[in-house]
Every structure is written in C-alpha cells, then in structure tokens.
PDB file of C-alpha atoms in Angstrom:
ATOM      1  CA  UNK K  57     120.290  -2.672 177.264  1.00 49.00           C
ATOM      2  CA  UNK K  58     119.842  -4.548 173.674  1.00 51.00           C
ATOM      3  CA  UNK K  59     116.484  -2.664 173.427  1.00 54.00           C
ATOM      4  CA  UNK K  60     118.378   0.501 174.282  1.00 53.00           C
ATOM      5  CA  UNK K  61     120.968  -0.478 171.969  1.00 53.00           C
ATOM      6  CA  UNK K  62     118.791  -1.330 168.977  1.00 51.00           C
ATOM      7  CA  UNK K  63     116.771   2.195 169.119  1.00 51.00           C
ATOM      8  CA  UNK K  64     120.007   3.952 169.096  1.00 56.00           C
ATOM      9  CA  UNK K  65     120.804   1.863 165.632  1.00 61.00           C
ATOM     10  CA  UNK K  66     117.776   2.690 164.619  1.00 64.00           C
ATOM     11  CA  UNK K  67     117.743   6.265 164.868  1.00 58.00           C
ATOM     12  CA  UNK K  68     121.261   6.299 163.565  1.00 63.00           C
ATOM     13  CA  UNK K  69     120.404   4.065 160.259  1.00 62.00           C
ATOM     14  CA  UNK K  70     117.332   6.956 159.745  1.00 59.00           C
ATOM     15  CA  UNK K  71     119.751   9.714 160.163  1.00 63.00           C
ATOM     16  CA  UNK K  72     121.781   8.398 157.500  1.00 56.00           C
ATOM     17  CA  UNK K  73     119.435   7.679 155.269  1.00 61.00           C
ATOM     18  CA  UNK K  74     118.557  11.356 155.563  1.00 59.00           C
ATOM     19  CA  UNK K  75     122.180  12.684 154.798  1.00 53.00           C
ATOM     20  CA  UNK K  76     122.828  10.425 152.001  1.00 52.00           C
ATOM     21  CA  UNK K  77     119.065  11.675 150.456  1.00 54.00           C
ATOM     22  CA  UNK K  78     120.240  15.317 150.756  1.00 52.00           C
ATOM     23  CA  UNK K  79     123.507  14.314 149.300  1.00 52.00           C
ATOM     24  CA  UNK K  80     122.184  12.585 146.758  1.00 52.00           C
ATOM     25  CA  UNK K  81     119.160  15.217 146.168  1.00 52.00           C
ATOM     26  CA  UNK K  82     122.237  18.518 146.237  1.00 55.00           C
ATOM     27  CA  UNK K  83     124.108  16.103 143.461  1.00 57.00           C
ATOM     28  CA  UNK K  84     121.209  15.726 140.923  1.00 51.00           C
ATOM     29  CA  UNK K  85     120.307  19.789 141.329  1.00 55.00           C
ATOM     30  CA  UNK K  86     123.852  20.903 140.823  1.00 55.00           C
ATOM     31  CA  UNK K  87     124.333  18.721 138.183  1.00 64.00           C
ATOM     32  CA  UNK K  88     121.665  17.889 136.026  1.00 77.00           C
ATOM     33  CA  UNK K  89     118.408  19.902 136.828  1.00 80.00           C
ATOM     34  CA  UNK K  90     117.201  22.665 139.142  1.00 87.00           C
ATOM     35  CA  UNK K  91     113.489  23.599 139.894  1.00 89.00           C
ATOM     36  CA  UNK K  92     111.826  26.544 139.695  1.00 91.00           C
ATOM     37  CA  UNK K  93     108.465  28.190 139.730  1.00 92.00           C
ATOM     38  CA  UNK K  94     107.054  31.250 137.549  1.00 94.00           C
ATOM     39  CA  UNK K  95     106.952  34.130 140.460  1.00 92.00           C
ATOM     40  CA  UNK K  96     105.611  36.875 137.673  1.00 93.00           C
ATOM     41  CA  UNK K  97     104.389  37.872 134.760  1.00 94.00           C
ATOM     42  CA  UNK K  98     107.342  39.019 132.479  1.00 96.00           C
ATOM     43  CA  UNK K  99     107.343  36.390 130.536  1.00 97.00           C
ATOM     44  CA  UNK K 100     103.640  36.010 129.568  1.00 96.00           C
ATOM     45  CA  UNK K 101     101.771  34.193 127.059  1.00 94.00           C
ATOM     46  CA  UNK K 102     105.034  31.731 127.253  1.00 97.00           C
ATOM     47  CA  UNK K 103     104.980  31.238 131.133  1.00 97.00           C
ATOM     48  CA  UNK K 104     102.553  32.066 133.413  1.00 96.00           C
ATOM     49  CA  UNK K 105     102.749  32.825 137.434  1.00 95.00           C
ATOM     50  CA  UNK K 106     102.744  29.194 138.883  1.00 94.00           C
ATOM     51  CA  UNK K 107     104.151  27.243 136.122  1.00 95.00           C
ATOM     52  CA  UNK K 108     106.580  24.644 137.372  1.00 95.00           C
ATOM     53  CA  UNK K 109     109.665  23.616 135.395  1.00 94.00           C
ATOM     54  CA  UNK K 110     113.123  21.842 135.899  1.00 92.00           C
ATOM     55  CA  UNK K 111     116.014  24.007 133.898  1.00 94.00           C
ATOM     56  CA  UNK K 112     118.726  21.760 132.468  1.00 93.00           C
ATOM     57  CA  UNK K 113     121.494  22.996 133.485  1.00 91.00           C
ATOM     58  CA  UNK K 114     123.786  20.636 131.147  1.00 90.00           C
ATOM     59  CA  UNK K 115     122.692  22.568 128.349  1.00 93.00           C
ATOM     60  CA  UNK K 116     125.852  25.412 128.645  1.00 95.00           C
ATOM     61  CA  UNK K 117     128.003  23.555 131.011  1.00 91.00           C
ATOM     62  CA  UNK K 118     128.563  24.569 134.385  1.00 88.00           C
ATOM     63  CA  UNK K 119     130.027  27.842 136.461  1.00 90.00           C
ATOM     64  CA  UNK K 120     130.220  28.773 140.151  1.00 88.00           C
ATOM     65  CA  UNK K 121     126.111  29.742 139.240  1.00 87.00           C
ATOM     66  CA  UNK K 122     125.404  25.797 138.495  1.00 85.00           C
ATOM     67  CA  UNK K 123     125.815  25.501 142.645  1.00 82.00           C
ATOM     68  CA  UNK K 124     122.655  25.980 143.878  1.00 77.00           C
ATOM     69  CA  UNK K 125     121.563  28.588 146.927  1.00 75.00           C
ATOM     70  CA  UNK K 126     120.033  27.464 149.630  1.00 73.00           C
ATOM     71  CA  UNK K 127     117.976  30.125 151.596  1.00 70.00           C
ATOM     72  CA  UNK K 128     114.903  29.243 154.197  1.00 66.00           C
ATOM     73  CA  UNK K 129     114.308  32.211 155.756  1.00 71.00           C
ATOM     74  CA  UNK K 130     112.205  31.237 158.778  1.00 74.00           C
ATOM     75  CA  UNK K 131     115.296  28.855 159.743  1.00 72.00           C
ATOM     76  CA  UNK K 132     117.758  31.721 159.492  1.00 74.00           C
ATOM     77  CA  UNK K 133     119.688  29.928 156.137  1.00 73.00           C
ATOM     78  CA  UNK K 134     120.672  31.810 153.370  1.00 76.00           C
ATOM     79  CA  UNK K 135     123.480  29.935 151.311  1.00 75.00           C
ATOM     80  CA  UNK K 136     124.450  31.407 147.964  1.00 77.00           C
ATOM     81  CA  UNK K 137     126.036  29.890 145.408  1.00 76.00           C
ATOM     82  CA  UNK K 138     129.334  31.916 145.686  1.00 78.00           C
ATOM     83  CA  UNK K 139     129.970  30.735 149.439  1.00 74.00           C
ATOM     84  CA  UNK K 140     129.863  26.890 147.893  1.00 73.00           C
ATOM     85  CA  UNK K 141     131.452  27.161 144.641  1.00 77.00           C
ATOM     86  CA  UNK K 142     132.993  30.621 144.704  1.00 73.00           C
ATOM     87  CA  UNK K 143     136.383  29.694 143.825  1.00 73.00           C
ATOM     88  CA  UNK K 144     134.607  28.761 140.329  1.00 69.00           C
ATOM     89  CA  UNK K 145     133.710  32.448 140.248  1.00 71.00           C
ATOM     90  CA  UNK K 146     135.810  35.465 138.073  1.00 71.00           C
ATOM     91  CA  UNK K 147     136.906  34.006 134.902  1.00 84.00           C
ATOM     92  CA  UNK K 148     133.435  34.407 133.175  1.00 90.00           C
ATOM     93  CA  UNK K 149     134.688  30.606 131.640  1.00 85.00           C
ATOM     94  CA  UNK K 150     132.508  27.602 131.989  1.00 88.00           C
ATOM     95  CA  UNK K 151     133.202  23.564 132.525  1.00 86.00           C
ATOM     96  CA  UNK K 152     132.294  21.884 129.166  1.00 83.00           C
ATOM     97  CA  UNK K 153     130.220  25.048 128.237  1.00 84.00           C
ATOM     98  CA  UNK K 154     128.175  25.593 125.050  1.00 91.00           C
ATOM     99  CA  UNK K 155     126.889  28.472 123.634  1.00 94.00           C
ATOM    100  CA  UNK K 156     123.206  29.244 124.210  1.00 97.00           C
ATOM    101  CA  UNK K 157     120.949  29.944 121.074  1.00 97.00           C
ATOM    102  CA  UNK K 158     119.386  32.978 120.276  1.00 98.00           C
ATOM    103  CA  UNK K 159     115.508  32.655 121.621  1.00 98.00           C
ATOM    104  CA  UNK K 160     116.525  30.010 124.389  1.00 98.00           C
ATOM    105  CA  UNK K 161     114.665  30.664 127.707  1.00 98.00           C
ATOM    106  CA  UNK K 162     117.270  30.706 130.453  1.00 98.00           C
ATOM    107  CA  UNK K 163     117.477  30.999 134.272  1.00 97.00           C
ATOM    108  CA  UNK K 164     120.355  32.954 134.967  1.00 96.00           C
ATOM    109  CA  UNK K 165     121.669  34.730 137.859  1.00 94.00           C
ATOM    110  CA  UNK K 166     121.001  38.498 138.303  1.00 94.00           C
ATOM    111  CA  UNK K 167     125.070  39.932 137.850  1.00 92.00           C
ATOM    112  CA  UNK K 168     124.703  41.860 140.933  1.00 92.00           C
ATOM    113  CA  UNK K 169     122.578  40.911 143.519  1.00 89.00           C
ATOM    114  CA  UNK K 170     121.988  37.060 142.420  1.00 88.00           C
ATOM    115  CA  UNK K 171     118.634  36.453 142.504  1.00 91.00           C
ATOM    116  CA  UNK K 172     117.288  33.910 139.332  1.00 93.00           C
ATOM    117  CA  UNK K 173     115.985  35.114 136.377  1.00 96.00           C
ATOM    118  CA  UNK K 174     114.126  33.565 133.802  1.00 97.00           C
ATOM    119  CA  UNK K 175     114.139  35.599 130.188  1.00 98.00           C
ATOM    120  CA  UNK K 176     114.865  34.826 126.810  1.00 98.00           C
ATOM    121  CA  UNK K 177     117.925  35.746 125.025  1.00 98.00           C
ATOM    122  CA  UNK K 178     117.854  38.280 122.401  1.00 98.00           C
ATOM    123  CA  UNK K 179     121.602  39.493 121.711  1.00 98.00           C
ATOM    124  CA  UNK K 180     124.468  37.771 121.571  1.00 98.00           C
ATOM    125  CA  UNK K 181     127.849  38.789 121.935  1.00 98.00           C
ATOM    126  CA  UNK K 182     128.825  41.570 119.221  1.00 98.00           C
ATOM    127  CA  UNK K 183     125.246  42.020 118.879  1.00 98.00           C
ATOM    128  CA  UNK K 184     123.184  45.657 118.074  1.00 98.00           C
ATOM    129  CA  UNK K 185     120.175  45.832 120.129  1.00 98.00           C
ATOM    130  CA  UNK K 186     117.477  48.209 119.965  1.00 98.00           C
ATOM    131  CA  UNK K 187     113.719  48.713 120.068  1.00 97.00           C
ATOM    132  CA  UNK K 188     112.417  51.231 117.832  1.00 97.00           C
ATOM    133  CA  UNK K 189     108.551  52.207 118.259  1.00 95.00           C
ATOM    134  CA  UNK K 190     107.883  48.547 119.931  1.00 95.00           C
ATOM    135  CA  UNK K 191     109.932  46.954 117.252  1.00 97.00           C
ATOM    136  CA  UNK K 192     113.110  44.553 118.222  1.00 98.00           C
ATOM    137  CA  UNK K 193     115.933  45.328 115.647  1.00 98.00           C
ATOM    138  CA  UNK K 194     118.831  42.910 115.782  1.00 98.00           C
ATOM    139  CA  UNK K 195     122.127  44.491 113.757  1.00 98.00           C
ATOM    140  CA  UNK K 196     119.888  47.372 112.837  1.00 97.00           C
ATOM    141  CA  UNK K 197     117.215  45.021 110.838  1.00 98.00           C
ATOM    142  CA  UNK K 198     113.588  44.904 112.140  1.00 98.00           C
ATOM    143  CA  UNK K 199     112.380  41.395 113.789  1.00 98.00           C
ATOM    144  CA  UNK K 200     109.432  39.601 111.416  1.00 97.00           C
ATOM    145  CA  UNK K 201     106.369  40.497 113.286  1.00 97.00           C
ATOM    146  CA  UNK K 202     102.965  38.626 113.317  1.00 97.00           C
ATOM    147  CA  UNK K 203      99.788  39.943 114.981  1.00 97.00           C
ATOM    148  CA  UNK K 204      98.059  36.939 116.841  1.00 96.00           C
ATOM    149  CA  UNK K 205      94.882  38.337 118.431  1.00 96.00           C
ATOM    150  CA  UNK K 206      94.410  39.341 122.303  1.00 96.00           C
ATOM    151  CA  UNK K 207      96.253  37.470 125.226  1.00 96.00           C
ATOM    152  CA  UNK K 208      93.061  37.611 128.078  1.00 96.00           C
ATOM    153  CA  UNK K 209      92.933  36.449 131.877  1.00 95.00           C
ATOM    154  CA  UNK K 210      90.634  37.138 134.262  1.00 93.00           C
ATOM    155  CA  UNK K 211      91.883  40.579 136.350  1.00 94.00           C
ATOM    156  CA  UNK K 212      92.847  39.032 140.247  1.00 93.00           C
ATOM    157  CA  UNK K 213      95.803  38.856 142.525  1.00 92.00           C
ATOM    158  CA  UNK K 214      98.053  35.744 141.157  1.00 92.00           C
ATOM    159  CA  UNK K 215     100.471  33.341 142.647  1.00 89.00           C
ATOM    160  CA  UNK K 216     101.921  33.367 146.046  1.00 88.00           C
ATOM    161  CA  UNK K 217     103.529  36.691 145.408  1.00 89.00           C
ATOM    162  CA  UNK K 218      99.690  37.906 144.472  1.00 91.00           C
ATOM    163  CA  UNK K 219     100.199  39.873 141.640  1.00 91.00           C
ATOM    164  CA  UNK K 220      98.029  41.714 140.007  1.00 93.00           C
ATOM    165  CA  UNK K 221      97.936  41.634 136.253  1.00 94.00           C
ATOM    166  CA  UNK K 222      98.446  45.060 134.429  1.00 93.00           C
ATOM    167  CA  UNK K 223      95.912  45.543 131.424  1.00 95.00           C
ATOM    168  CA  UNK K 224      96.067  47.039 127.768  1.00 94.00           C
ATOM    169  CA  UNK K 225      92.016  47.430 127.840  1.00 93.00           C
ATOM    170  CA  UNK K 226      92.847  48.983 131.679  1.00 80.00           C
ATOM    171  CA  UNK K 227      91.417  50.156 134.120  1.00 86.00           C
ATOM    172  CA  UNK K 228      89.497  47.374 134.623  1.00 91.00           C
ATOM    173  CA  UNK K 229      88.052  46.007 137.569  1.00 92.00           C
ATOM    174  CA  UNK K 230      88.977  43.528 139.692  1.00 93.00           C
ATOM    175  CA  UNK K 231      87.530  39.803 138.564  1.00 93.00           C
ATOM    176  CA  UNK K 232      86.778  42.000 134.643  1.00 95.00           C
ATOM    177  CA  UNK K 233      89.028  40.718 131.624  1.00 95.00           C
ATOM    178  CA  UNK K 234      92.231  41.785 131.264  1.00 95.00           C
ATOM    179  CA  UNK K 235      93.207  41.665 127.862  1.00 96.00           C
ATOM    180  CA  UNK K 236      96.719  42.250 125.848  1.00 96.00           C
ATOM    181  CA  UNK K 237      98.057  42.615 122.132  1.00 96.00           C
ATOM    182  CA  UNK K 238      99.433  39.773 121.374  1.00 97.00           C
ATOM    183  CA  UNK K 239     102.366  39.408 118.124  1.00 98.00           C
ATOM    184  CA  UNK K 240     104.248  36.500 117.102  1.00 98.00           C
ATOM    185  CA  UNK K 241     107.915  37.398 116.875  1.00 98.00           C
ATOM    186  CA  UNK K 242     110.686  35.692 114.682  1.00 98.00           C
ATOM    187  CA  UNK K 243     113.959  35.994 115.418  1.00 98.00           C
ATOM    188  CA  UNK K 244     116.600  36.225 112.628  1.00 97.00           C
ATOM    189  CA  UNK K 245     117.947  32.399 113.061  1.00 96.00           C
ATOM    190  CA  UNK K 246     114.018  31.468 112.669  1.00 96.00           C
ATOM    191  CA  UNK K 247     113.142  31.113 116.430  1.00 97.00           C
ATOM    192  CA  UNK K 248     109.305  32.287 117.137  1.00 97.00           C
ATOM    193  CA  UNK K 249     107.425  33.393 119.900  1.00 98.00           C
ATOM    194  CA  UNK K 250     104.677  35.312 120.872  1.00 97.00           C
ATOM    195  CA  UNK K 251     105.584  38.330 122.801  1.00 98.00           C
ATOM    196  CA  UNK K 252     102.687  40.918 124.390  1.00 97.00           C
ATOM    197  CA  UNK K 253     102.035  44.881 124.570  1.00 94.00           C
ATOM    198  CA  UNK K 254     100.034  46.683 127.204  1.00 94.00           C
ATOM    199  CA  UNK K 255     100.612  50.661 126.716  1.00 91.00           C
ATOM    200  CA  UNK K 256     103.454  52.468 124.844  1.00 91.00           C
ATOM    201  CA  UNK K 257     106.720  52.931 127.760  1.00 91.00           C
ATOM    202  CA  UNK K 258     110.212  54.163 127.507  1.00 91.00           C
ATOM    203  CA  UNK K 259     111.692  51.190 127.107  1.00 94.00           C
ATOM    204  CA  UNK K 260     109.670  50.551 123.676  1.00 95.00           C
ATOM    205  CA  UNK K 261     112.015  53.005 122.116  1.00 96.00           C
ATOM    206  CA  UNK K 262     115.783  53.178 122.734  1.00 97.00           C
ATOM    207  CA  UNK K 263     119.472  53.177 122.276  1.00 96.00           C
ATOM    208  CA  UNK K 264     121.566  50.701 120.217  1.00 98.00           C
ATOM    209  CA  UNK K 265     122.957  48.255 122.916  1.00 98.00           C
ATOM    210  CA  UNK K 266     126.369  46.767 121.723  1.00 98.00           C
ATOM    211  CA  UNK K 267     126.218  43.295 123.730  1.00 98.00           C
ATOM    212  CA  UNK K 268     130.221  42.523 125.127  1.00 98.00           C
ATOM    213  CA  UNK K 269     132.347  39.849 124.496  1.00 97.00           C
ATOM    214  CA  UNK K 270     131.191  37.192 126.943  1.00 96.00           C
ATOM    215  CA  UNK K 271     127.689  38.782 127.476  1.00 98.00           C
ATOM    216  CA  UNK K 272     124.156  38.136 126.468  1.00 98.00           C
ATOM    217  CA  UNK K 273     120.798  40.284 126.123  1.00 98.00           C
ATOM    218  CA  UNK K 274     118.186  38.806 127.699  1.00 98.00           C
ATOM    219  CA  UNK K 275     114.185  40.347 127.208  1.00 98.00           C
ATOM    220  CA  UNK K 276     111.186  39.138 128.636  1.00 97.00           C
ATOM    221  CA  UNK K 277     107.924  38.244 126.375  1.00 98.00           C
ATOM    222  CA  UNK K 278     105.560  40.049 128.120  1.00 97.00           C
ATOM    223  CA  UNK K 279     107.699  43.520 127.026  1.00 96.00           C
ATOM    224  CA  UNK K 280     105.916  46.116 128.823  1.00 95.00           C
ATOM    225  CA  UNK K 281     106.204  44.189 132.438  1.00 94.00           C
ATOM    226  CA  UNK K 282     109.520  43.174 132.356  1.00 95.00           C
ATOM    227  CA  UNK K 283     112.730  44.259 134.131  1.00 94.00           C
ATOM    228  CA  UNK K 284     115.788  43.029 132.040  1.00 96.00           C
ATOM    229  CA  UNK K 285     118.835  43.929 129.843  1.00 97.00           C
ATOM    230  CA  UNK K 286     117.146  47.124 128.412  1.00 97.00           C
ATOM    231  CA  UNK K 287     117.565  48.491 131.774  1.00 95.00           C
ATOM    232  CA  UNK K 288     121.170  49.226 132.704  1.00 94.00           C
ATOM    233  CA  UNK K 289     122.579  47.410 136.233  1.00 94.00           C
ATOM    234  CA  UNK K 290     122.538  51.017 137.522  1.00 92.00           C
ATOM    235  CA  UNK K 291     119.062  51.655 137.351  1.00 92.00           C
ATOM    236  CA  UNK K 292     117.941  48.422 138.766  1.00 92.00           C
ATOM    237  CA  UNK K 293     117.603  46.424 136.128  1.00 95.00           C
ATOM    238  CA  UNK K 294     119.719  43.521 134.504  1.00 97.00           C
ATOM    239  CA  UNK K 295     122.527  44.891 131.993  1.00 97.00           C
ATOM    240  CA  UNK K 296     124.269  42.580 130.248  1.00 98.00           C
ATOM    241  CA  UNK K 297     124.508  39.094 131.569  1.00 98.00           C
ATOM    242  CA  UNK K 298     128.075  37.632 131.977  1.00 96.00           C
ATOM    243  CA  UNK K 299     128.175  33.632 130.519  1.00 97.00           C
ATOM    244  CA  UNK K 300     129.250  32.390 133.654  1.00 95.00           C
ATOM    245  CA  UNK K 301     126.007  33.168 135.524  1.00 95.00           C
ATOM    246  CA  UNK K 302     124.048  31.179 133.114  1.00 96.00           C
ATOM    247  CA  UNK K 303     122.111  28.578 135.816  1.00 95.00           C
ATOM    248  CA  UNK K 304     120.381  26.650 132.172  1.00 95.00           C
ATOM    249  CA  UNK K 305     117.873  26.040 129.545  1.00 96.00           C
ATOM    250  CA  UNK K 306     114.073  25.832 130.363  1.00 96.00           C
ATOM    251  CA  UNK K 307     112.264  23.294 127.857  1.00 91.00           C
ATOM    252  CA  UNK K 308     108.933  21.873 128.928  1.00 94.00           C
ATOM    253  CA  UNK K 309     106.103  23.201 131.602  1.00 95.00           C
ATOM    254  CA  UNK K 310     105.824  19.964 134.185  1.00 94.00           C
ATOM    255  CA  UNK K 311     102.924  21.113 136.164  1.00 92.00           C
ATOM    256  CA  UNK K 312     101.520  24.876 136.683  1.00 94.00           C
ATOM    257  CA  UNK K 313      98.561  26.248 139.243  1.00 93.00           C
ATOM    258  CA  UNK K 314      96.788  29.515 139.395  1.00 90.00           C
ATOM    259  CA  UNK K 315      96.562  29.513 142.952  1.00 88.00           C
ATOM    260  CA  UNK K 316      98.447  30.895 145.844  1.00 87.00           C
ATOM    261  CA  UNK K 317      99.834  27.102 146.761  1.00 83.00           C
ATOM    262  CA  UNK K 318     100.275  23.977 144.368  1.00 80.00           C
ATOM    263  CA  UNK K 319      98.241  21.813 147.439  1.00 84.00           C
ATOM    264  CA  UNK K 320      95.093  23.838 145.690  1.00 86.00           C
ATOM    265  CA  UNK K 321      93.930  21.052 143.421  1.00 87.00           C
ATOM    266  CA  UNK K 322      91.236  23.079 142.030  1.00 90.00           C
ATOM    267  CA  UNK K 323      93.832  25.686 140.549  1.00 90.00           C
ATOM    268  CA  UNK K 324      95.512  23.150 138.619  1.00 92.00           C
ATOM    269  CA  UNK K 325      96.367  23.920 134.560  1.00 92.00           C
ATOM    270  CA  UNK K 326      96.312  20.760 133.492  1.00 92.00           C
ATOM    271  CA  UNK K 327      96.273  21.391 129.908  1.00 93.00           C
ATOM    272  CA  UNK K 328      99.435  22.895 130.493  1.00 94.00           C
ATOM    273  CA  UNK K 329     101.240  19.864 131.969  1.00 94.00           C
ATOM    274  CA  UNK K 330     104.528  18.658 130.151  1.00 92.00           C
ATOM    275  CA  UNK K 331     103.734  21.747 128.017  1.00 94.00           C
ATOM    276  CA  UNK K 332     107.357  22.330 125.510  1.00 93.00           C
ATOM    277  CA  UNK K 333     108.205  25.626 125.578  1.00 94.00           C
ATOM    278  CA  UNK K 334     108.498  27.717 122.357  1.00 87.00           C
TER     279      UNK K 334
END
C-alpha cells in the first residue's frame, strides 16, 4: 500500500509540475513575448520564409489581441483570443498603450477573420496613402528611393507551407535564379528599408487612402506579393488595422531555416541568427 501510495504522489507531483509550466509558459506569452515563424514571402529581403522571432508585445501595451490563440488542429483545439480575453474587446483602447512608429514591423491581428500578420506600418492615423507608378507617397510627397541591386534565391518550393517564389527575371525554372529589383526606401521620419518589385500590378498605382482615427496602414516589403492595407477588407485583403489588434513589435531574427522543418540542421541560416531587423 505505501508503494501504491508513493506512485500515486508521484504521478500527482508530475502533473503539477506540468500545469504550473503551462501556467507559467501562457503568462510569459501573453505578457511579454509571443513566437512566431515567417510562413511567406511578403515581407522579403527583411524576413524570409522560416525566420524565427519573438514579437514584444510590451512595446504598445496590451488589448484583448495580447491573449494568445491556441489552435492544434489534429487535437480538435482552436482557442482564439476573443473567447479568453474578449471582454477586453470593442473599445479599440489599449492597457498602458504606446503609439507604434512609422516603419515598425508588427504582428497584428487580421480585423476580420484573426489570423496574425506580420507587415510594416506605413500610415498613421490622419495619414494620405497612395502609390503612384510603384512610388509610396505619404501626405501626397514621394518616399526617398534608393536602387540597391537584385534580391536573388534559388527558384524551389519554401517552408512548410512550400511556396514557391514568384520571379521578376520569370519564368524561370525550377532550381534557376530567381531574381528581384531591389530599392532602399526612406520613410519621411528617416526609417529605411529595402523593399522589392517583381512585375508592374494594380496595386502599384492607386487611390489616396485617408487612414482613420485609431487605424494604421500596414504594407509588406516585398510589394508585389503582399496582401495588406492597399486591399480593402471587402476584397480579401487587410483594410485599415484598428490599434487594439496590435499583437507587438518584431526586433531581431533568433534563428531562421530554409527547410520544410527547423529539426533540418542542414537548412539552417546561421548568418542570420540574432539578426536586428531594419
């Protein structure tokens, strides 16, 4: 019976230890950082598919979007953030918030259907948006542009999603190089990044966007592969971005692989581990 009774502590102590890890691990990721992996290529040269990063999500303060969703699929689990923390949810106000910068790189939730996004913001609330024959103007003036050569990879499926990349030099063959335009971009409070072209689109010419009160435009860097604020909510895309579904601020790379799973050692980047983000 002792033996009996010893197991039983024993597999109760373990089961603890379990809950209070969880606990524990649920309060650092709604609190202070939340991870999350590159799944495509709309924000390319900046982040590429498999990059690894932990978004700080002290950096605005916190919303109902700070709680974290929980879905697993195969176990029949799918959480969002609204059923844990939706009475945080409808005020568009935020706990100790701060204002994001123009050029941050944020994860934010999608307004509609909630799924994380990672762009960079372009327009701030009161802001004029436009692009005008590839060109960003901000309040109706032109963004400083730089050209900074070709942005090349290597033309095969990418990441666990694998994607395939699309090409300015295209069509190219599977395992040719893929190659893109690549400019450097500076915004008007002096933020700079590179941003890439593949072919001329739609969206590289269109109307003014007046951002709202409590709003932000977000864009991605890679501007002829990405679905964001140029594209209205009712056409699929993103809209305008309410403040309270800001998740946080991405700062650094931590780790990034090319391959379909980070267990392939061989795929590693390792030059761009602990990589800051520009």
């Amino acid at each position: 019976m002792a033996e009996e009774g010893k197991k039983s502590s024993t597999v109760w102590e373990t089961i603890k230890t379990v809950f209070w890890a969880l606990v524990i691990a649920g309060i650092f990721r709604t609190i202070f950082f939340q991870p999350f992996w590159i799944p495509s290529g709309s924000m390319k040269d900046t982040l590429l598919i498999g990059d690894f990063l932990f978004v700080n999500k002290m950096a605005y303060g916190y919303s109902y979007a700070s709680c974290p969703s929980i879905r697993l699929q195969r176990f029949g689990i799918n959480i969002d953030a609204q059923d844990i923390c939706g009475f945080l949810d409808g005020d568009n106000t935020r706990l100790m918030g701060s204002e994001p910068e123009r050029g941050d790189i944020i994860v934010f939730r999608h307004p509609v259907h909630g799924t994380d996004f990672i762009k960079r913001v372009i327009g701030l609330p009161g802001d004029r948006v436009q692009m005008r024959d590839s060109v960003l103007y901000i309040n109706d003036e032109p963004v400083q542009l730089e050209d900074a050569g070709d942005f090349t990879e290597i033309k095969e499926r990418q990441g666990p999603l694998q994607v395939t990349p699309r090409c300015e030099n295209g069509p190219v063959g599977m395992g040719a190089e893929c190659r893109k335009s690549r400019q450097i971009e500076t915004l008007p409070n002096g933020r700079s990044h590179a941003i890439l072209n593949i072919s001329r689109q739609s969206l590289d010419d269109t109307g003014v966007f007046t951002v709202p009160e409590g709003h932000y435009f977000f864009m991605g860097d890679n501007r002829d592969n990405s679905t964001d604020s140029r594209v209205p909510l009712a056409a699929g895309g993103v809209g305008f971005v309410p403040y309270e579904n800001l998740i946080g601020r991405a700062g650094r790379v931590m780790f990034s692989s090319a391959g379909r799973s980070m267990l392939f050692f061989w795929t590693w980047r390792g030059d761009r581990f602990f990589e800051k983000l520009e």
